[in-house]
């Protein structure tokens, strides 16, 4: 395929290309290249001796820094098998860490340009990434469709930036209101202030976990983020009606949300956006709970605690609301939200027990893509495992090969769980194959550029 779109950075501007020593005939292996772009981002490339003509452009996940290495594959085991199968692997570090989409997309495209300059035009180019890199991959798919043939998002933030930060606000708003705290949730002036706020609210959560009333309220907060009841591979999968075990698992995930995303990552994103980019003005929390995937658990725990769920929801709806800075919303919307318009096929896969980027983000992606008229180009598949991005090598290879088949044949085939599992086993019989039939519930706070009414 001839790619018409090219980043303005030309090959002449690319810096510091250093290749590994040439292999001898006896130890012939991939050519490894490290380089640096004019933006300051580094990149890496691994090209097998017998290249099959396909290049995989990998976008890595959120990196808080300060270390900022380039990555060209999700993990070492998957990388090894892909190189053995003849794929060229490339990827950049992004020029900055954090919510770096304004750097990540051009840096990834410049890395692809550098690869083409050095190794020649690929016969097929696939963009893929996981977690935050799924957002970067989807942005590439929407903004640079002429540069790629297809895309694969794995456990991605495919709901976009505004939706992400709105949905991250809701559980901490519930915890602050119901557990009694004056901790600031937005407009955090520094990383230290964010850490202090996270620690303060975490202490409240730890104390609340010791009472039946507190556990019910923590479950309510978890439900407003669609945190699943089995969300880490170290956890025991609870029975369908073991409400206490379900809540105990969510408690761990709620603390993880406070530590990772709700404060420190929010502060970094606010600094980029120029203010608070999320809001809960006009939000009916009773309505949100009614759509949550774990609402039954919340109802049962409130009954056990002798609490009135109706009163707590009313308290949330009466509490002073948080308004967004409209300039910050505009920045986050223009850089990190999606139109849903696809020009090339995209496959999106997700674990059903993801606490950080809940599987319901796939519902938000489907909503946008359907509204934009691109539904036939999208397929989604689900892996029955707990945790964020806990795919096996086999499952990742199966997804890539299924996307390749779509490009070769011109139509989707083998996207059902049985076919995906068979393909995964064939690709790597040493790791699990857990694709299942699954339909996620609605995303609770959708926002995309295909629905203008969401632009508040």
Tab-separated table of C-alpha atoms in Angstrom:
chain	number	residue	atom	x	y	z
A	1	UNK	CA	0.000	0.000	0.000
A	2	UNK	CA	1.235	3.510	-0.818
A	3	UNK	CA	0.825	5.866	2.127
A	4	UNK	CA	0.098	9.462	1.118
A	5	UNK	CA	0.189	11.045	4.555
A	6	UNK	CA	3.590	11.911	5.908
A	7	UNK	CA	4.645	13.843	8.984
A	8	UNK	CA	6.398	17.092	8.150
A	9	UNK	CA	9.587	15.924	9.848
A	10	UNK	CA	11.679	14.550	7.016
A	11	UNK	CA	14.303	11.900	7.217
A	12	UNK	CA	17.001	14.544	7.042
A	13	UNK	CA	15.916	15.861	10.441
A	14	UNK	CA	16.039	12.514	12.196
A	15	UNK	CA	18.811	12.168	14.719
A	16	UNK	CA	21.127	9.542	16.156
A	17	UNK	CA	20.514	6.313	14.326
A	18	UNK	CA	22.537	3.529	15.948
A	19	UNK	CA	22.193	-0.069	14.881
A	20	UNK	CA	23.393	-3.166	16.670
A	21	UNK	CA	26.484	-4.801	15.168
A	22	UNK	CA	25.743	-6.847	12.099
A	23	UNK	CA	25.061	-10.495	12.894
A	24	UNK	CA	27.186	-13.217	11.457
A	25	UNK	CA	25.700	-16.006	9.383
A	26	UNK	CA	25.857	-18.283	12.394
A	27	UNK	CA	23.963	-15.955	14.741
A	28	UNK	CA	21.758	-14.042	12.301
A	29	UNK	CA	19.076	-12.203	14.235
A	30	UNK	CA	16.961	-9.072	14.126
A	31	UNK	CA	18.505	-5.703	13.376
A	32	UNK	CA	17.998	-3.418	16.363
A	33	UNK	CA	17.964	0.352	15.884
A	34	UNK	CA	17.791	3.078	18.523
A	35	UNK	CA	17.217	6.672	17.484
A	36	UNK	CA	16.026	10.095	18.515
A	37	UNK	CA	13.487	12.402	16.878
A	38	UNK	CA	13.689	16.205	16.655
A	39	UNK	CA	11.040	16.370	19.407
A	40	UNK	CA	13.452	14.697	21.798
A	41	UNK	CA	11.531	11.421	21.831
A	42	UNK	CA	13.564	8.279	21.403
A	43	UNK	CA	12.489	5.340	19.293
A	44	UNK	CA	13.431	1.728	18.779
A	45	UNK	CA	13.085	-0.659	15.874
A	46	UNK	CA	13.587	-4.398	15.623
A	47	UNK	CA	13.581	-5.855	12.127
A	48	UNK	CA	14.053	-9.591	11.516
A	49	UNK	CA	16.522	-10.850	8.953
A	50	UNK	CA	13.626	-12.208	6.904
A	51	UNK	CA	11.056	-9.425	7.163
A	52	UNK	CA	7.541	-10.420	6.107
A	53	UNK	CA	6.729	-6.886	4.929
A	54	UNK	CA	4.440	-5.951	7.839
A	55	UNK	CA	5.454	-3.302	10.352
A	56	UNK	CA	3.724	-3.030	13.733
A	57	UNK	CA	3.686	0.482	15.213
A	58	UNK	CA	3.270	0.011	18.969
A	59	UNK	CA	1.969	2.783	21.253
A	60	UNK	CA	2.828	2.228	24.899
A	61	UNK	CA	0.650	3.030	27.907
A	62	UNK	CA	0.630	5.936	30.332
A	63	UNK	CA	4.094	6.641	31.741
A	64	UNK	CA	4.291	8.899	34.800
A	65	UNK	CA	8.072	9.241	34.439
A	66	UNK	CA	10.725	10.276	35.097
A	67	UNK	CA	12.225	7.424	33.059
A	68	UNK	CA	10.900	7.543	29.508
A	69	UNK	CA	12.096	4.593	27.425
A	70	UNK	CA	10.883	3.749	23.945
A	71	UNK	CA	8.862	0.544	23.500
A	72	UNK	CA	8.029	-1.417	20.358
A	73	UNK	CA	6.032	-4.328	21.809
A	74	UNK	CA	3.747	-4.983	24.783
A	75	UNK	CA	6.005	-7.565	26.451
A	76	UNK	CA	9.143	-9.593	25.844
A	77	UNK	CA	7.422	-12.916	25.117
A	78	UNK	CA	5.095	-11.442	22.507
A	79	UNK	CA	7.981	-9.526	20.960
A	80	UNK	CA	10.060	-12.681	20.595
A	81	UNK	CA	7.304	-14.594	18.804
A	82	UNK	CA	6.467	-11.701	16.492
A	83	UNK	CA	10.097	-11.355	15.434
A	84	UNK	CA	10.284	-15.091	14.830
A	85	UNK	CA	7.249	-14.739	12.571
A	86	UNK	CA	8.931	-12.011	10.521
A	87	UNK	CA	7.238	-8.833	11.762
A	88	UNK	CA	9.121	-5.542	12.051
A	89	UNK	CA	8.442	-3.817	15.379
A	90	UNK	CA	8.733	-0.077	16.004
A	91	UNK	CA	7.672	2.450	18.635
A	92	UNK	CA	8.677	5.703	20.320
A	93	UNK	CA	8.926	6.962	23.894
A	94	UNK	CA	6.831	10.121	23.212
A	95	UNK	CA	8.608	13.420	23.859
A	96	UNK	CA	6.995	13.849	27.282
A	97	UNK	CA	5.510	11.601	29.943
A	98	UNK	CA	1.981	11.714	31.307
A	99	UNK	CA	-1.123	12.603	29.258
A	100	UNK	CA	1.085	13.171	26.251
A	101	UNK	CA	-1.267	12.633	23.311
A	102	UNK	CA	-0.168	15.867	21.606
A	103	UNK	CA	3.369	14.462	21.557
A	104	UNK	CA	2.560	10.786	21.161
A	105	UNK	CA	0.700	10.907	17.858
A	106	UNK	CA	3.270	12.994	15.908
A	107	UNK	CA	6.157	11.099	17.504
A	108	UNK	CA	4.672	7.776	16.467
A	109	UNK	CA	4.115	9.005	12.922
A	110	UNK	CA	7.664	10.356	12.760
A	111	UNK	CA	8.934	6.986	13.950
A	112	UNK	CA	7.065	5.309	11.106
A	113	UNK	CA	8.644	7.782	8.684
A	114	UNK	CA	12.096	7.007	10.080
A	115	UNK	CA	11.473	3.294	9.624
A	116	UNK	CA	10.392	3.770	6.012
A	117	UNK	CA	13.464	5.854	5.290
A	118	UNK	CA	15.798	3.214	6.660
A	119	UNK	CA	14.114	-0.051	5.691
A	120	UNK	CA	11.779	0.854	2.840
A	121	UNK	CA	8.040	0.988	2.386
A	122	UNK	CA	6.140	-1.704	4.281
A	123	UNK	CA	3.573	-3.737	2.392
A	124	UNK	CA	1.292	-3.455	5.433
A	125	UNK	CA	1.336	-1.122	8.444
A	126	UNK	CA	-0.653	-1.870	11.591
A	127	UNK	CA	-0.977	0.504	14.533
A	128	UNK	CA	-1.485	-1.152	17.880
A	129	UNK	CA	-1.250	-0.190	21.533
A	130	UNK	CA	-2.535	-0.908	24.977
A	131	UNK	CA	-4.042	1.110	27.830
A	132	UNK	CA	-3.280	4.796	27.169
A	133	UNK	CA	-1.575	3.522	24.033
A	134	UNK	CA	-4.997	2.305	22.885
A	135	UNK	CA	-6.115	5.947	22.970
A	136	UNK	CA	-3.018	6.933	20.977
A	137	UNK	CA	-3.673	4.112	18.496
A	138	UNK	CA	-7.297	5.156	18.018
A	139	UNK	CA	-6.206	8.773	17.534
A	140	UNK	CA	-3.788	7.611	14.832
A	141	UNK	CA	-6.575	5.608	13.213
A	142	UNK	CA	-8.838	8.660	13.061
A	143	UNK	CA	-6.251	11.313	12.166
A	144	UNK	CA	-3.785	9.439	9.937
A	145	UNK	CA	-5.761	6.703	8.184
A	146	UNK	CA	-3.663	6.983	5.018
A	147	UNK	CA	-0.537	5.997	6.961
A	148	UNK	CA	-1.867	2.686	8.276
A	149	UNK	CA	-3.873	-0.288	7.019
A	150	UNK	CA	-5.608	-1.157	10.283
A	151	UNK	CA	-5.428	-0.816	14.057
A	152	UNK	CA	-5.654	-2.884	17.218
A	153	UNK	CA	-6.515	-1.375	20.597
A	154	UNK	CA	-5.883	-3.515	23.680
A	155	UNK	CA	-7.499	-2.494	27.013
A	156	UNK	CA	-7.535	1.001	25.551
A	157	UNK	CA	-8.958	4.294	26.722
A	158	UNK	CA	-11.171	4.185	23.657
A	159	UNK	CA	-13.809	6.311	25.410
A	160	UNK	CA	-11.512	9.329	25.062
A	161	UNK	CA	-10.153	11.880	27.487
A	162	UNK	CA	-13.226	13.843	28.539
A	163	UNK	CA	-15.227	10.698	29.248
A	164	UNK	CA	-12.303	9.234	31.176
A	165	UNK	CA	-11.905	12.182	33.520
A	166	UNK	CA	-15.642	12.582	34.062
A	167	UNK	CA	-15.985	8.932	35.026
A	168	UNK	CA	-12.905	9.150	37.260
A	169	UNK	CA	-14.483	12.078	39.093
A	170	UNK	CA	-17.691	10.254	40.084
A	171	UNK	CA	-16.322	7.639	42.529
A	172	UNK	CA	-14.146	10.125	44.405
A	173	UNK	CA	-17.034	12.594	44.568
A	174	UNK	CA	-19.149	9.861	46.162
A	175	UNK	CA	-16.409	8.942	48.644
A	176	UNK	CA	-15.811	12.556	49.627
A	177	UNK	CA	-19.505	13.247	50.116
A	178	UNK	CA	-20.576	10.060	51.878
A	179	UNK	CA	-17.482	9.489	54.024
A	180	UNK	CA	-17.166	13.136	55.043
A	181	UNK	CA	-14.075	14.880	53.725
A	182	UNK	CA	-13.063	18.327	52.533
A	183	UNK	CA	-10.355	16.985	50.222
A	184	UNK	CA	-10.072	18.873	46.891
A	185	UNK	CA	-10.938	16.737	43.867
A	186	UNK	CA	-9.979	19.089	41.020
A	187	UNK	CA	-7.786	22.124	40.361
A	188	UNK	CA	-4.897	20.441	42.130
A	189	UNK	CA	-1.948	22.867	42.125
A	190	UNK	CA	0.901	20.362	42.312
A	191	UNK	CA	1.820	16.692	42.452
A	192	UNK	CA	2.416	17.044	46.190
A	193	UNK	CA	-1.085	18.444	46.644
A	194	UNK	CA	-2.436	15.535	44.619
A	195	UNK	CA	-0.540	13.027	46.760
A	196	UNK	CA	-1.779	14.658	49.957
A	197	UNK	CA	-5.384	14.567	48.728
A	198	UNK	CA	-5.073	10.921	47.700
A	199	UNK	CA	-3.621	9.960	51.073
A	200	UNK	CA	-6.341	11.818	52.967
A	201	UNK	CA	-9.186	10.174	51.099
A	202	UNK	CA	-7.497	6.768	51.215
A	203	UNK	CA	-7.379	7.021	55.008
A	204	UNK	CA	-11.123	7.694	55.003
A	205	UNK	CA	-11.701	4.645	52.826
A	206	UNK	CA	-9.540	2.443	55.046
A	207	UNK	CA	-11.524	3.517	58.092
A	208	UNK	CA	-14.865	3.013	56.336
A	209	UNK	CA	-13.930	-0.512	55.285
A	210	UNK	CA	-14.144	-1.613	58.935
A	211	UNK	CA	-17.927	-1.058	59.128
A	212	UNK	CA	-20.874	-2.492	57.184
A	213	UNK	CA	-22.076	1.045	56.437
A	214	UNK	CA	-18.686	2.097	55.116
A	215	UNK	CA	-18.337	-0.994	52.965
A	216	UNK	CA	-21.729	-0.328	51.374
A	217	UNK	CA	-20.696	3.225	50.537
A	218	UNK	CA	-17.378	2.108	49.080
A	219	UNK	CA	-19.316	-0.328	46.893
A	220	UNK	CA	-21.526	2.534	45.717
A	221	UNK	CA	-18.475	4.570	44.760
A	222	UNK	CA	-17.045	1.572	42.925
A	223	UNK	CA	-20.307	1.107	41.036
A	224	UNK	CA	-20.109	4.663	39.707
A	225	UNK	CA	-16.863	3.671	37.962
A	226	UNK	CA	-18.117	0.203	36.943
A	227	UNK	CA	-15.289	-1.381	38.940
A	228	UNK	CA	-15.739	-5.140	38.512
A	229	UNK	CA	-16.046	-7.498	41.472
A	230	UNK	CA	-13.113	-9.579	40.208
A	231	UNK	CA	-10.412	-7.178	39.130
A	232	UNK	CA	-6.944	-8.585	39.904
A	233	UNK	CA	-5.320	-11.887	39.069
A	234	UNK	CA	-4.327	-12.272	42.728
A	235	UNK	CA	-7.980	-12.264	43.805
A	236	UNK	CA	-10.333	-15.203	44.160
A	237	UNK	CA	-13.233	-14.895	41.766
A	238	UNK	CA	-16.277	-14.411	44.026
A	239	UNK	CA	-19.584	-16.245	43.710
A	240	UNK	CA	-22.432	-14.396	42.037
A	241	UNK	CA	-24.135	-13.617	45.349
A	242	UNK	CA	-21.115	-13.349	47.641
A	243	UNK	CA	-21.563	-9.617	48.111
A	244	UNK	CA	-18.943	-9.323	50.858
A	245	UNK	CA	-16.222	-10.961	48.776
A	246	UNK	CA	-17.176	-8.817	45.803
A	247	UNK	CA	-16.903	-5.659	47.867
A	248	UNK	CA	-13.559	-6.710	49.338
A	249	UNK	CA	-12.173	-7.025	45.826
A	250	UNK	CA	-13.563	-3.625	44.863
A	251	UNK	CA	-12.047	-2.047	47.972
A	252	UNK	CA	-8.583	-2.921	46.678
A	253	UNK	CA	-9.409	-1.432	43.282
A	254	UNK	CA	-10.870	1.760	44.771
A	255	UNK	CA	-7.630	2.311	46.682
A	256	UNK	CA	-5.715	1.710	43.469
A	257	UNK	CA	-7.850	4.293	41.674
A	258	UNK	CA	-7.104	6.849	44.397
A	259	UNK	CA	-3.396	6.118	44.226
A	260	UNK	CA	-3.017	6.022	40.447
A	261	UNK	CA	-5.503	8.049	38.464
A	262	UNK	CA	-7.907	10.093	40.568
A	263	UNK	CA	-5.381	12.622	41.880
A	264	UNK	CA	-1.787	12.445	40.600
A	265	UNK	CA	-2.613	11.629	36.992
A	266	UNK	CA	-5.509	14.080	37.097
A	267	UNK	CA	-3.192	16.855	38.277
A	268	UNK	CA	-0.788	16.197	35.408
A	269	UNK	CA	-3.636	16.203	32.897
A	270	UNK	CA	-5.105	19.402	34.368
A	271	UNK	CA	-1.729	21.095	34.002
A	272	UNK	CA	-1.712	20.221	30.301
A	273	UNK	CA	-5.345	21.197	29.769
A	274	UNK	CA	-5.017	24.483	31.623
A	275	UNK	CA	-7.587	23.655	34.290
A	276	UNK	CA	-10.216	21.150	35.341
A	277	UNK	CA	-11.640	19.311	32.329
A	278	UNK	CA	-14.430	17.364	34.069
A	279	UNK	CA	-17.745	18.111	35.687
A	280	UNK	CA	-20.741	16.578	37.447
A	281	UNK	CA	-23.169	19.434	37.019
A	282	UNK	CA	-26.490	18.012	35.889
A	283	UNK	CA	-25.580	14.432	36.785
A	284	UNK	CA	-28.222	12.266	38.473
A	285	UNK	CA	-26.337	9.693	40.519
A	286	UNK	CA	-29.415	7.549	41.058
A	287	UNK	CA	-29.692	7.249	37.297
A	288	UNK	CA	-26.010	6.408	36.930
A	289	UNK	CA	-26.249	3.671	39.543
A	290	UNK	CA	-29.269	2.248	37.746
A	291	UNK	CA	-27.071	1.632	34.693
A	292	UNK	CA	-24.083	0.257	36.596
A	293	UNK	CA	-22.924	-3.300	36.019
A	294	UNK	CA	-22.743	-3.919	39.805
A	295	UNK	CA	-25.885	-2.158	41.047
A	296	UNK	CA	-27.322	-5.386	42.546
A	297	UNK	CA	-24.314	-5.766	44.834
A	298	UNK	CA	-24.745	-2.189	46.054
A	299	UNK	CA	-28.432	-2.745	46.793
A	300	UNK	CA	-27.719	-5.882	48.797
A	301	UNK	CA	-24.905	-4.331	50.812
A	302	UNK	CA	-27.067	-1.341	51.705
A	303	UNK	CA	-29.786	-3.701	52.895
A	304	UNK	CA	-27.283	-5.606	55.019
A	305	UNK	CA	-25.980	-2.374	56.555
A	306	UNK	CA	-29.480	-1.066	57.296
A	307	UNK	CA	-28.724	2.066	55.289
A	308	UNK	CA	-31.052	3.906	52.963
A	309	UNK	CA	-29.592	3.869	49.475
A	310	UNK	CA	-32.235	6.389	48.439
A	311	UNK	CA	-31.034	8.853	51.072
A	312	UNK	CA	-27.378	8.460	50.130
A	313	UNK	CA	-28.130	8.983	46.461
A	314	UNK	CA	-30.171	12.048	47.358
A	315	UNK	CA	-27.208	13.320	49.383
A	316	UNK	CA	-24.984	12.931	46.333
A	317	UNK	CA	-27.481	14.770	44.172
A	318	UNK	CA	-27.721	17.634	46.720
A	319	UNK	CA	-23.980	18.011	47.248
A	320	UNK	CA	-22.248	21.052	45.725
A	321	UNK	CA	-21.306	20.214	42.164
A	322	UNK	CA	-18.045	20.574	40.302
A	323	UNK	CA	-17.968	22.721	37.202
A	324	UNK	CA	-15.475	22.348	34.408
A	325	UNK	CA	-13.197	24.952	32.965
A	326	UNK	CA	-14.550	25.210	29.438
A	327	UNK	CA	-11.171	25.982	27.900
A	328	UNK	CA	-9.794	22.841	29.534
A	329	UNK	CA	-12.746	20.805	28.245
A	330	UNK	CA	-12.113	22.163	24.753
A	331	UNK	CA	-8.440	21.207	24.939
A	332	UNK	CA	-9.178	17.698	26.196
A	333	UNK	CA	-11.966	17.278	23.636
A	334	UNK	CA	-9.889	18.416	20.664
A	335	UNK	CA	-6.793	16.403	21.598
A	336	UNK	CA	-8.159	13.291	23.280
A	337	UNK	CA	-11.772	12.598	22.281
A	338	UNK	CA	-13.004	10.765	19.216
A	339	UNK	CA	-15.270	11.376	16.260
A	340	UNK	CA	-15.929	7.665	15.752
A	341	UNK	CA	-14.986	8.023	12.081
A	342	UNK	CA	-12.873	5.077	10.960
A	343	UNK	CA	-11.468	4.729	7.468
A	344	UNK	CA	-9.625	1.459	8.124
A	345	UNK	CA	-10.583	-1.642	10.134
A	346	UNK	CA	-10.074	-1.590	13.890
A	347	UNK	CA	-10.198	-4.487	16.340
A	348	UNK	CA	-10.534	-3.633	20.021
A	349	UNK	CA	-10.016	-6.203	22.791
A	350	UNK	CA	-10.554	-5.884	26.528
A	351	UNK	CA	-10.410	-7.974	29.686
A	352	UNK	CA	-13.797	-8.077	31.409
A	353	UNK	CA	-12.265	-7.587	34.879
A	354	UNK	CA	-10.410	-4.325	34.235
A	355	UNK	CA	-10.665	-1.921	37.216
A	356	UNK	CA	-8.612	0.948	35.786
A	357	UNK	CA	-10.097	1.201	32.279
A	358	UNK	CA	-13.416	-0.618	32.721
A	359	UNK	CA	-14.625	-2.832	29.897
A	360	UNK	CA	-17.583	-0.463	29.446
A	361	UNK	CA	-15.251	1.875	27.578
A	362	UNK	CA	-15.903	-0.454	24.652
A	363	UNK	CA	-19.576	0.536	24.786
A	364	UNK	CA	-18.525	4.168	24.492
A	365	UNK	CA	-16.375	3.374	21.449
A	366	UNK	CA	-19.189	1.441	19.809
A	367	UNK	CA	-21.567	4.365	20.455
A	368	UNK	CA	-19.274	6.840	18.700
A	369	UNK	CA	-18.382	4.581	15.788
A	370	UNK	CA	-22.012	3.660	15.167
A	371	UNK	CA	-23.102	7.308	15.224
A	372	UNK	CA	-20.349	8.166	12.748
A	373	UNK	CA	-21.457	5.428	10.340
A	374	UNK	CA	-18.253	3.390	10.712
A	375	UNK	CA	-19.766	0.386	12.480
A	376	UNK	CA	-18.805	-2.214	9.845
A	377	UNK	CA	-15.104	-1.365	10.299
A	378	UNK	CA	-15.090	-2.087	14.046
A	379	UNK	CA	-15.037	-5.398	15.858
A	380	UNK	CA	-14.660	-5.938	19.612
A	381	UNK	CA	-13.659	-9.043	21.536
A	382	UNK	CA	-13.434	-9.864	25.234
A	383	UNK	CA	-11.073	-11.902	27.399
A	384	UNK	CA	-12.311	-13.553	30.602
A	385	UNK	CA	-9.600	-12.398	32.961
A	386	UNK	CA	-9.182	-9.965	35.832
A	387	UNK	CA	-6.889	-6.968	35.794
A	388	UNK	CA	-5.794	-4.228	33.438
A	389	UNK	CA	-4.184	-5.432	30.202
A	390	UNK	CA	-3.702	-8.978	31.491
A	391	UNK	CA	-3.709	-10.603	28.060
A	392	UNK	CA	-1.634	-13.646	27.294
A	393	UNK	CA	0.796	-13.724	24.410
A	394	UNK	CA	-1.565	-16.121	22.630
A	395	UNK	CA	-4.519	-13.747	22.980
A	396	UNK	CA	-2.578	-10.779	21.614
A	397	UNK	CA	-1.267	-12.739	18.633
A	398	UNK	CA	-4.757	-14.043	17.864
A	399	UNK	CA	-6.079	-10.483	17.769
A	400	UNK	CA	-3.310	-9.329	15.426
A	401	UNK	CA	-3.794	-12.265	13.073
A	402	UNK	CA	-7.569	-11.714	13.017
A	403	UNK	CA	-7.039	-8.086	12.037
A	404	UNK	CA	-4.645	-9.216	9.307
A	405	UNK	CA	-7.268	-11.602	7.952
A	406	UNK	CA	-9.738	-8.729	7.737
A	407	UNK	CA	-7.255	-6.781	5.632
A	408	UNK	CA	-6.440	-9.747	3.403
A	409	UNK	CA	-10.004	-10.921	2.757
A	410	UNK	CA	-11.844	-7.612	2.923
A	411	UNK	CA	-14.330	-8.832	5.524
A	412	UNK	CA	-14.335	-9.797	9.182
A	413	UNK	CA	-14.209	-13.476	9.973
A	414	UNK	CA	-13.240	-15.517	12.995
A	415	UNK	CA	-14.054	-12.834	15.559
A	416	UNK	CA	-16.199	-15.212	17.633
A	417	UNK	CA	-14.658	-16.591	20.847
A	418	UNK	CA	-14.185	-20.141	19.558
A	419	UNK	CA	-12.296	-18.972	16.481
A	420	UNK	CA	-10.186	-16.519	18.451
A	421	UNK	CA	-9.275	-19.172	21.014
A	422	UNK	CA	-8.358	-21.665	18.309
A	423	UNK	CA	-6.180	-19.078	16.616
A	424	UNK	CA	-4.605	-18.135	19.959
A	425	UNK	CA	-3.743	-21.754	20.752
A	426	UNK	CA	-2.177	-22.185	17.340
A	427	UNK	CA	-0.143	-18.996	17.780
A	428	UNK	CA	1.177	-19.886	21.236
A	429	UNK	CA	0.033	-23.115	22.900
A	430	UNK	CA	1.981	-22.286	26.072
A	431	UNK	CA	-0.204	-19.408	27.324
A	432	UNK	CA	-3.942	-19.133	28.134
A	433	UNK	CA	-6.768	-18.625	25.638
A	434	UNK	CA	-9.806	-17.051	27.303
A	435	UNK	CA	-11.917	-15.218	24.734
A	436	UNK	CA	-15.592	-15.321	25.704
A	437	UNK	CA	-18.939	-14.086	24.456
A	438	UNK	CA	-19.608	-10.863	26.336
A	439	UNK	CA	-21.585	-7.654	25.988
A	440	UNK	CA	-20.560	-4.794	28.263
A	441	UNK	CA	-23.158	-2.615	29.950
A	442	UNK	CA	-23.305	1.071	28.942
A	443	UNK	CA	-20.464	3.399	29.772
A	444	UNK	CA	-21.787	5.666	32.505
A	445	UNK	CA	-20.368	8.999	31.332
A	446	UNK	CA	-19.959	8.862	27.522
A	447	UNK	CA	-18.544	11.808	25.616
A	448	UNK	CA	-17.508	11.850	21.986
A	449	UNK	CA	-17.454	14.199	19.030
A	450	UNK	CA	-20.189	12.260	17.218
A	451	UNK	CA	-22.782	13.421	19.782
A	452	UNK	CA	-22.782	17.250	19.906
A	453	UNK	CA	-25.241	17.282	22.824
A	454	UNK	CA	-22.444	15.956	25.037
A	455	UNK	CA	-20.362	19.116	24.581
A	456	UNK	CA	-21.021	20.751	27.913
